[in-house]
Amino acid sequence: MSFSIKNCIGSFADTLRNRWQVQPLQNTMLDLHEWFKGPYGVALLDAQKQTIEHELGGYFGYHLMQLSVLPEHKFYDSSRINHRFSFSPLANEHAENAQACADMESLPLPDECIDVCILHHTLDFAANPQQVLKEAARVTVPRGYIILMGFNPTSVSGCIKPFAHFAGKTPIWKRQSLRVRRLKDWLAFLDFSTLDVKYGAYSVPINNEKYLRNTRLIERSFAKTNLPLGGTYCIFARKDKVGLTPIKPAWDKASKGLMDVVPLPKRAINPGMRRHSADVLPMRRRTIAPKYFP
């Protein structure tokens, strides 16, 4: 009897642990695509694209990388950087616009090679968001930029999330709860300074097209205030790590100690001196040798 009770308690604890734990992105990526195809998901993506396009146009560099749970959407259309690419965590029909598939926690890139890095809801659905952010910071060049987009826990959707996470089966609610202040601390630890934070999606997350159409005016009014109560956030950060400058060897000092040879300084020309050879050097008197006649 006691053995069966322990088994029941253990199975119930495992069920709760699995329900509250963030599932791997490879298992939930297809369901996330279906959710973002709904009316609320489409409105959310449009608001995020409008938010990022105003800031992204002022960032310059050589390489831009996007890490997103929706690789078919391009958030870098307004960028002036020529080389732009995207990584997908899963190879499927939705990863057509992605150039390659890679593990977000171990990017196949060298250190300090990306000028702008965009993370679109990657930290929300990552099992280890600190490692994902650390990898993005590793590949970012000094004075480069990282743009983080995710769901805001201090919002209406953030308040609904604990109940929907436990009762619902949609993977959109089974995500990380990362506050903006916490992300700022992580970025500061990785030598990043937060430049700006934009909030959006102030409406209640109701997946109804008519409701969303009627609340557009309210959404625009709250977007102008930029209150930290929006359903999504967009953090713009810059890497303030100073790049290393190679120091040239002091050949002059080394040669002086070995061979005691010091180059002579060049004589500067006095601008007040007239540049006539007759004034610089004295005139030499010409002497004519006497001629001897036989």
Short mmCIF file of C-alpha atoms in Angstrom, two decimals:
data_model
loop_
_atom_site.label_atom_id
_atom_site.label_comp_id
_atom_site.label_asym_id
_atom_site.label_seq_id
_atom_site.Cartn_x
_atom_site.Cartn_y
_atom_site.Cartn_z
CA MET A 1 0.00 0.00 0.00
CA SER A 2 2.77 2.43 0.94
CA PHE A 3 4.68 1.51 -2.20
CA SER A 4 1.72 2.40 -4.42
CA ILE A 5 1.25 5.72 -2.62
CA LYS A 6 4.90 6.58 -3.18
CA ASN A 7 4.55 5.73 -6.86
CA CYS A 8 1.48 7.93 -7.17
CA ILE A 9 3.21 10.83 -5.43
CA GLY A 10 6.30 10.38 -7.58
CA SER A 11 4.33 10.28 -10.82
CA PHE A 12 2.33 13.35 -9.79
CA ALA A 13 5.56 15.22 -8.99
CA ASP A 14 7.02 14.26 -12.37
CA THR A 15 3.86 15.48 -14.10
CA LEU A 16 4.07 18.84 -12.35
CA ARG A 17 7.77 19.11 -13.13
CA ASN A 18 7.22 18.37 -16.80
CA ARG A 19 4.30 20.78 -16.98
CA TRP A 20 6.21 23.68 -15.45
CA GLN A 21 9.49 22.95 -17.20
CA VAL A 22 10.21 24.63 -20.52
CA GLN A 23 10.18 22.02 -23.25
CA PRO A 24 12.96 21.84 -25.85
CA LEU A 25 12.43 24.16 -28.77
CA GLN A 26 12.65 21.27 -31.22
CA ASN A 27 9.48 19.81 -29.69
CA THR A 28 7.41 23.02 -29.55
CA MET A 29 8.55 24.92 -32.64
CA LEU A 30 5.74 23.68 -34.92
CA ASP A 31 3.06 24.57 -32.35
CA LEU A 32 4.57 28.04 -31.96
CA HIS A 33 4.31 28.58 -35.71
CA GLU A 34 0.61 27.75 -35.59
CA TRP A 35 -0.01 30.14 -32.69
CA PHE A 36 1.74 33.05 -34.40
CA LYS A 37 -0.46 32.51 -37.46
CA GLY A 38 -3.50 33.54 -35.44
CA PRO A 39 -4.88 37.11 -35.33
CA TYR A 40 -3.12 38.03 -32.09
CA GLY A 41 0.16 36.48 -33.22
CA VAL A 42 0.08 38.37 -36.53
CA ALA A 43 -0.63 41.66 -34.75
CA LEU A 44 2.21 40.95 -32.33
CA LEU A 45 4.71 40.35 -35.12
CA ASP A 46 3.64 43.51 -36.97
CA ALA A 47 4.13 45.60 -33.83
CA GLN A 48 7.57 44.11 -33.23
CA LYS A 49 8.69 44.75 -36.80
CA GLN A 50 7.60 48.38 -36.57
CA THR A 51 9.48 48.78 -33.30
CA ILE A 52 12.75 47.36 -34.56
CA GLU A 53 12.82 48.99 -38.00
CA HIS A 54 13.17 52.51 -36.57
CA GLU A 55 16.29 51.62 -34.58
CA LEU A 56 17.86 49.04 -36.86
CA GLY A 57 18.32 51.53 -39.71
CA GLY A 58 20.97 53.38 -37.67
CA TYR A 59 23.17 50.34 -37.03
CA PHE A 60 26.10 49.74 -39.37
CA GLY A 61 28.57 46.93 -39.83
CA TYR A 62 29.48 43.98 -42.00
CA HIS A 63 27.50 41.01 -40.62
CA LEU A 64 24.02 40.66 -39.08
CA MET A 65 22.71 37.47 -37.47
CA GLN A 66 19.13 36.58 -36.47
CA LEU A 67 18.20 33.87 -33.96
CA SER A 68 14.45 33.38 -33.89
CA VAL A 69 11.81 30.77 -33.16
CA LEU A 70 10.23 31.93 -36.44
CA PRO A 71 13.05 31.76 -39.00
CA GLU A 72 10.66 32.39 -41.90
CA HIS A 73 10.12 35.97 -40.67
CA LYS A 74 12.83 38.53 -41.42
CA PHE A 75 13.24 41.29 -38.85
CA TYR A 76 16.25 42.85 -40.60
CA ASP A 77 14.64 44.22 -43.77
CA SER A 78 15.30 47.81 -42.70
CA SER A 79 18.99 47.17 -41.96
CA ARG A 80 21.72 48.70 -44.13
CA ILE A 81 24.09 45.80 -43.52
CA ASN A 82 24.70 43.79 -46.68
CA HIS A 83 25.49 40.36 -45.21
CA ARG A 84 22.41 39.24 -43.24
CA PHE A 85 21.63 35.66 -42.31
CA SER A 86 19.47 33.62 -39.95
CA PHE A 87 19.94 30.43 -37.94
CA SER A 88 17.11 27.98 -37.31
CA PRO A 89 17.07 25.52 -34.39
CA LEU A 90 15.14 22.96 -36.47
CA ALA A 91 15.28 21.89 -40.11
CA ASN A 92 11.69 21.88 -41.40
CA GLU A 93 9.50 23.56 -43.99
CA HIS A 94 9.40 26.76 -41.90
CA ALA A 95 13.18 27.22 -42.08
CA GLU A 96 13.29 28.14 -45.77
CA ASN A 97 14.68 31.64 -45.14
CA ALA A 98 17.29 30.35 -42.68
CA GLN A 99 20.78 29.85 -44.07
CA ALA A 100 21.66 27.03 -41.66
CA CYS A 101 20.48 25.04 -38.65
CA ALA A 102 22.44 25.35 -35.43
CA ASP A 103 22.21 24.83 -31.71
CA MET A 104 21.45 28.16 -30.05
CA GLU A 105 23.61 27.24 -27.06
CA SER A 106 26.67 26.50 -29.22
CA LEU A 107 26.88 28.64 -32.34
CA PRO A 108 29.30 27.49 -35.07
CA LEU A 109 30.94 30.93 -35.34
CA PRO A 110 34.27 32.37 -34.20
CA ASP A 111 34.59 34.97 -31.49
CA GLU A 112 33.71 38.61 -32.23
CA CYS A 113 32.54 38.28 -35.83
CA ILE A 114 28.95 39.66 -35.77
CA ASP A 115 28.11 43.37 -35.73
CA VAL A 116 24.36 43.12 -34.97
CA CYS A 117 22.66 40.12 -33.33
CA ILE A 118 18.85 39.82 -33.15
CA LEU A 119 17.31 37.39 -30.64
CA HIS A 120 13.58 37.04 -31.29
CA HIS A 121 11.87 35.11 -28.45
CA THR A 122 14.90 32.84 -28.32
CA LEU A 123 15.45 33.33 -24.59
CA ASP A 124 11.76 32.77 -23.80
CA PHE A 125 11.72 29.21 -25.12
CA ALA A 126 15.30 28.17 -24.36
CA ALA A 127 16.01 25.62 -21.67
CA ASN A 128 19.16 27.56 -20.71
CA PRO A 129 18.63 31.24 -21.64
CA GLN A 130 21.85 32.36 -19.96
CA GLN A 131 23.93 30.14 -22.22
CA VAL A 132 22.10 31.39 -25.33
CA LEU A 133 22.75 35.00 -24.39
CA LYS A 134 26.36 34.18 -23.56
CA GLU A 135 26.87 32.68 -27.02
CA ALA A 136 25.32 35.73 -28.67
CA ALA A 137 27.63 37.99 -26.65
CA ARG A 138 30.64 35.86 -27.58
CA VAL A 139 30.17 36.28 -31.32
CA THR A 140 29.38 40.02 -31.10
CA VAL A 141 32.23 42.39 -31.91
CA PRO A 142 33.25 45.20 -29.52
CA ARG A 143 30.92 48.17 -30.02
CA GLY A 144 28.45 45.77 -31.63
CA TYR A 145 24.74 45.51 -30.83
CA ILE A 146 22.34 42.92 -29.45
CA ILE A 147 18.56 43.27 -29.81
CA LEU A 148 16.42 41.15 -27.48
CA MET A 149 12.70 40.63 -28.10
CA GLY A 150 10.50 38.65 -25.76
CA PHE A 151 7.36 38.49 -23.63
CA ASN A 152 7.11 40.87 -20.69
CA PRO A 153 6.16 39.17 -17.37
CA THR A 154 4.86 42.46 -15.89
CA SER A 155 1.88 42.71 -18.26
CA VAL A 156 -1.62 41.36 -18.67
CA SER A 157 -0.35 38.31 -20.55
CA GLY A 158 2.34 37.87 -17.90
CA CYS A 159 -0.30 37.73 -15.17
CA ILE A 160 -2.30 35.15 -17.11
CA LYS A 161 0.77 33.06 -17.89
CA PRO A 162 1.09 31.12 -14.54
CA PHE A 163 -2.51 29.90 -14.73
CA ALA A 164 -2.37 29.16 -18.46
CA HIS A 165 0.97 27.41 -18.00
CA PHE A 166 -0.54 24.98 -15.51
CA ALA A 167 -3.96 24.47 -17.07
CA GLY A 168 -3.34 24.98 -20.78
CA LYS A 169 -1.50 22.80 -23.26
CA THR A 170 -0.43 25.52 -25.71
CA PRO A 171 3.41 25.83 -25.73
CA ILE A 172 3.17 29.62 -26.02
CA TRP A 173 2.44 29.76 -22.27
CA LYS A 174 5.19 27.31 -21.33
CA ARG A 175 8.02 29.77 -21.52
CA GLN A 176 10.59 31.50 -19.36
CA SER A 177 9.56 34.51 -17.24
CA LEU A 178 12.46 36.88 -17.82
CA ARG A 179 12.02 40.38 -16.46
CA VAL A 180 13.69 43.32 -18.18
CA ARG A 181 15.71 44.22 -15.10
CA ARG A 182 17.05 40.70 -14.91
CA LEU A 183 18.09 40.79 -18.55
CA LYS A 184 19.83 44.12 -17.97
CA ASP A 185 21.89 42.51 -15.21
CA TRP A 186 22.87 39.67 -17.52
CA LEU A 187 23.86 42.12 -20.24
CA ALA A 188 25.90 44.23 -17.81
CA PHE A 189 27.75 41.11 -16.69
CA LEU A 190 28.63 40.43 -20.35
CA ASP A 191 30.01 43.99 -20.84
CA PHE A 192 26.87 45.35 -22.51
CA SER A 193 25.17 48.66 -21.80
CA THR A 194 21.43 49.01 -22.35
CA LEU A 195 20.69 51.84 -24.77
CA ASP A 196 16.87 51.74 -24.90
CA VAL A 197 13.86 49.56 -24.08
CA LYS A 198 10.66 49.64 -26.13
CA TYR A 199 7.35 48.08 -25.03
CA GLY A 200 4.35 47.02 -27.09
CA ALA A 201 1.22 44.83 -27.25
CA TYR A 202 -0.77 46.54 -24.49
CA SER A 203 -4.06 44.88 -25.40
CA VAL A 204 -5.44 41.79 -23.69
CA PRO A 205 -4.19 38.63 -25.48
CA ILE A 206 -7.51 37.64 -27.01
CA ASN A 207 -7.19 35.77 -30.28
CA ASN A 208 -10.08 37.56 -31.98
CA GLU A 209 -9.64 39.68 -35.09
CA LYS A 210 -12.66 41.90 -34.40
CA TYR A 211 -11.48 42.68 -30.88
CA LEU A 212 -7.99 43.52 -32.10
CA ARG A 213 -9.34 45.80 -34.78
CA ASN A 214 -11.46 47.72 -32.26
CA THR A 215 -8.57 48.19 -29.84
CA ARG A 216 -6.06 49.61 -32.31
CA LEU A 217 -6.59 53.16 -31.06
CA ILE A 218 -5.94 52.11 -27.47
CA GLU A 219 -2.86 50.20 -28.58
CA ARG A 220 -1.42 53.24 -30.37
CA SER A 221 -2.14 55.53 -27.41
CA PHE A 222 -0.31 53.28 -24.95
CA ALA A 223 2.56 52.71 -27.40
CA LYS A 224 3.34 56.44 -27.38
CA THR A 225 3.72 56.43 -23.58
CA ASN A 226 6.06 53.40 -23.61
CA LEU A 227 4.87 52.21 -20.21
CA PRO A 228 6.57 49.04 -18.92
CA LEU A 229 3.24 47.19 -18.98
CA GLY A 230 3.25 46.02 -22.59
CA GLY A 231 3.03 42.37 -23.49
CA THR A 232 6.40 42.45 -25.28
CA TYR A 233 9.71 44.23 -24.81
CA CYS A 234 12.55 45.10 -27.16
CA ILE A 235 15.95 45.77 -25.57
CA PHE A 236 18.73 47.51 -27.50
CA ALA A 237 22.19 46.94 -26.01
CA ARG A 238 25.74 47.73 -27.10
CA LYS A 239 28.91 45.84 -26.28
CA ASP A 240 31.30 48.27 -24.59
CA LYS A 241 34.23 45.89 -24.41
CA VAL A 242 37.32 47.58 -25.78
CA GLY A 243 38.96 45.79 -28.67
CA LEU A 244 42.61 44.76 -28.32
CA THR A 245 45.18 46.86 -30.18
CA PRO A 246 48.42 45.08 -31.12
CA ILE A 247 51.54 46.76 -29.74
CA LYS A 248 54.43 47.05 -32.19
CA PRO A 249 57.88 46.02 -30.93
CA ALA A 250 60.24 48.85 -30.07
CA TRP A 251 62.93 48.13 -32.64
CA ASP A 252 64.71 51.45 -32.06
CA LYS A 253 65.31 50.73 -28.39
CA ALA A 254 66.40 47.19 -29.08
CA SER A 255 68.91 48.23 -31.75
CA LYS A 256 70.32 50.95 -29.51
CA GLY A 257 71.13 48.49 -26.79
CA LEU A 258 72.69 45.91 -29.11
CA MET A 259 74.65 47.87 -31.71
CA ASP A 260 74.69 51.38 -30.22
CA VAL A 261 73.41 52.76 -33.49
CA VAL A 262 71.03 55.70 -33.22
CA PRO A 263 69.56 57.38 -36.29
CA LEU A 264 70.49 61.05 -36.67
CA PRO A 265 67.58 63.49 -36.39
CA LYS A 266 66.65 65.39 -39.46
CA ARG A 267 67.62 69.07 -39.47
CA ALA A 268 64.59 71.27 -39.71
CA ILE A 269 64.69 74.18 -42.11
CA ASN A 270 64.18 77.54 -40.47
CA PRO A 271 61.21 79.16 -42.21
CA GLY A 272 62.74 82.60 -41.60
CA MET A 273 65.94 81.73 -43.40
CA ARG A 274 66.20 82.68 -47.04
CA ARG A 275 66.66 79.70 -49.30
CA HIS A 276 69.51 81.14 -51.35
CA SER A 277 72.67 79.11 -51.44
CA ALA A 278 74.72 82.29 -51.43
CA ASP A 279 73.30 83.25 -48.03
CA VAL A 280 73.71 79.82 -46.51
CA LEU A 281 77.28 79.08 -47.65
CA PRO A 282 79.99 81.74 -48.04
CA MET A 283 81.11 82.57 -51.51
CA ARG A 284 84.40 80.87 -52.37
CA ARG A 285 86.84 83.19 -54.15
CA ARG A 286 87.90 81.84 -57.46
CA THR A 287 91.57 81.81 -58.04
CA ILE A 288 93.09 81.60 -61.52
CA ALA A 289 96.27 79.68 -61.83
CA PRO A 290 99.09 81.60 -63.56
CA LYS A 291 99.97 80.55 -66.99
CA TYR A 292 103.51 79.74 -67.76
CA PHE A 293 104.78 80.47 -71.24
CA PRO A 294 107.73 78.67 -72.56
#
